[in-house]
Tab-separated table of C-alpha atoms in Angstrom:
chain	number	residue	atom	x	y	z
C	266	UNK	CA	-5.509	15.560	-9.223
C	267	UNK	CA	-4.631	11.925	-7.844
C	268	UNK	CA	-7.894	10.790	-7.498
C	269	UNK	CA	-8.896	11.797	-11.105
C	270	UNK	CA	-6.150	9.931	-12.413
C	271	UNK	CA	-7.069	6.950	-10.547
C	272	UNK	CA	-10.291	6.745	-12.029
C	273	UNK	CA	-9.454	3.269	-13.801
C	274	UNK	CA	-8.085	1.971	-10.794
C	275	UNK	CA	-11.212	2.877	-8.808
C	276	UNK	CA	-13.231	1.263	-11.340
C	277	UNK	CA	-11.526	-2.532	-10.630
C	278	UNK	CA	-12.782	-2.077	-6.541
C	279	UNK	CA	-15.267	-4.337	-7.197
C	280	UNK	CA	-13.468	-6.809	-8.687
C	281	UNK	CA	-13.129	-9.136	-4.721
C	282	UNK	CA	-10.240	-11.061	-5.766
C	283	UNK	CA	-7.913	-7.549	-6.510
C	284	UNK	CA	-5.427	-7.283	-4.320
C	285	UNK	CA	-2.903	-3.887	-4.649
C	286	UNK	CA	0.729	-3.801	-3.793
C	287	UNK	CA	1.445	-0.593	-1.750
C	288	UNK	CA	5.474	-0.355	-2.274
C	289	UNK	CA	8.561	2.458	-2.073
C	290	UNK	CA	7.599	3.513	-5.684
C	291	UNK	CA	4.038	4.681	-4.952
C	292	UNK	CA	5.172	6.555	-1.905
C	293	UNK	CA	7.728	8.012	-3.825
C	294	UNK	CA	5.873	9.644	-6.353
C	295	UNK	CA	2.518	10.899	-3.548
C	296	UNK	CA	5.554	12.645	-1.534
C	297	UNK	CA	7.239	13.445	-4.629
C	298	UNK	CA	8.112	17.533	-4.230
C	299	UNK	CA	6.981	17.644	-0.579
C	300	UNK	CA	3.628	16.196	-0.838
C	301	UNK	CA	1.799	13.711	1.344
C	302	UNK	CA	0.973	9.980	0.829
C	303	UNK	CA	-1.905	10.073	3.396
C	304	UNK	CA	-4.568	11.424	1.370
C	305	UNK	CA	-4.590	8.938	-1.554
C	306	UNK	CA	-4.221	5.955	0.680
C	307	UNK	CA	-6.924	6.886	2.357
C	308	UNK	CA	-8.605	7.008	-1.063
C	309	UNK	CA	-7.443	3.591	-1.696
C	310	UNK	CA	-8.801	1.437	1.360
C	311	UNK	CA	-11.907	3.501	1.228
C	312	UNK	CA	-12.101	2.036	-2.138
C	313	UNK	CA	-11.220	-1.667	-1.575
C	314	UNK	CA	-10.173	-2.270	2.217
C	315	UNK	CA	-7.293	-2.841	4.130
C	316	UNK	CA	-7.543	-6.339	3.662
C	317	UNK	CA	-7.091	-6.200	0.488
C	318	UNK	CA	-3.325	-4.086	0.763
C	319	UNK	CA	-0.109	-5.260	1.089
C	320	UNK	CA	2.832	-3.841	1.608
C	321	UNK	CA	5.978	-4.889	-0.543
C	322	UNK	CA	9.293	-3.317	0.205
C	323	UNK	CA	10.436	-3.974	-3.069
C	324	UNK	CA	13.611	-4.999	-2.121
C	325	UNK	CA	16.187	-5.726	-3.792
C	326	UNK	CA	14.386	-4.115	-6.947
C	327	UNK	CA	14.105	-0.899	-4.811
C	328	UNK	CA	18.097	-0.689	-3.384
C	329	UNK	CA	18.696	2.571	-2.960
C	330	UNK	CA	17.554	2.147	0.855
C	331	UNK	CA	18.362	-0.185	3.366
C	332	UNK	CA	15.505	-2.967	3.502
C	333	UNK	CA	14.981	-1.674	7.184
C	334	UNK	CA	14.361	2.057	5.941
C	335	UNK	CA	11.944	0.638	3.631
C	336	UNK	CA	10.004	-1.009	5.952
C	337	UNK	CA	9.906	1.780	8.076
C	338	UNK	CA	8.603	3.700	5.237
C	339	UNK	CA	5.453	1.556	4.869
C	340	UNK	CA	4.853	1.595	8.379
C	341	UNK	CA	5.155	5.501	8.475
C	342	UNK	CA	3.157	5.618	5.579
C	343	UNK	CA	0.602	3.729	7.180
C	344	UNK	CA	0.376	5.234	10.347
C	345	UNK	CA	-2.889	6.961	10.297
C	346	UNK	CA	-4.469	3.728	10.083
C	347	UNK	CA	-5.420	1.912	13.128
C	348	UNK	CA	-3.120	-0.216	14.999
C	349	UNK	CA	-5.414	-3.693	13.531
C	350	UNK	CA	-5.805	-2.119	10.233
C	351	UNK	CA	-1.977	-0.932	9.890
C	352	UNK	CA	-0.600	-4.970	10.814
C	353	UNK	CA	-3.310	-6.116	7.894
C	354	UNK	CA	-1.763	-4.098	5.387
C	355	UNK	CA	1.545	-5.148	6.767
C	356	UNK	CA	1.541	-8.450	6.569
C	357	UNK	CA	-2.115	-9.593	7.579
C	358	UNK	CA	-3.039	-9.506	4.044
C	359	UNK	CA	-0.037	-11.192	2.604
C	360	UNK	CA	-0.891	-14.389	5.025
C	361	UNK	CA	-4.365	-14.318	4.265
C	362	UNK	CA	-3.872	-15.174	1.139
C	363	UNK	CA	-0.652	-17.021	1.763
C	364	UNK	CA	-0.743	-18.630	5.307
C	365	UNK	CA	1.952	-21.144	4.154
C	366	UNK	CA	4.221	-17.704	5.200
C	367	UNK	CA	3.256	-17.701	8.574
């Protein structure tokens, strides 16, 4: 079970100044032999908030995709979210904490 083997990970969400990476290598292995990616995010920003995700592409680390595809992939991935929440984890986050970007 994913959320029994997250149990360390769970244990850091009250650490306030943790911020996870979401990227094409955790997708990968949720959908990994047809399974979904939904659940366990969900999991996740129960656990710590949207505002404290960001999305990485992981390009050019990650090249087996186009850096549009994997883009589109985090957005996708995201989409149950509201629109607010989704742009957080998008990119809010990342210029929260880095407004320089912006």
């Amino acid at each position: 079970e994913q959320r029994d083997a997250a149990v360390p990970l769970w244990e850091m969400a009250d650490l306030s100044n943790l911020y996870l990476k979401l990227s094409p290598i955790n997708i990968d292995a949720l959908t990994r032999d047809g399974g979904s990616s939904e659940e366990f995010l969900r999991l996740i920003i129960n656990q710590f908030g949207v505002n404290r995700m960001i999305w990485g592409t992981n390009y050019p680390v990650t090249h087996d995709r186009s850096y549009n595809a994997l883009w589109t992939l985090g957005a996708e991935s995201l989409a149950f979210l509201s629109e607010s929440d989704r742009q957080m984890a998008l990119g809010g986050t990342a210029l929260s904490l880095w407004p320089r970007l912006g």
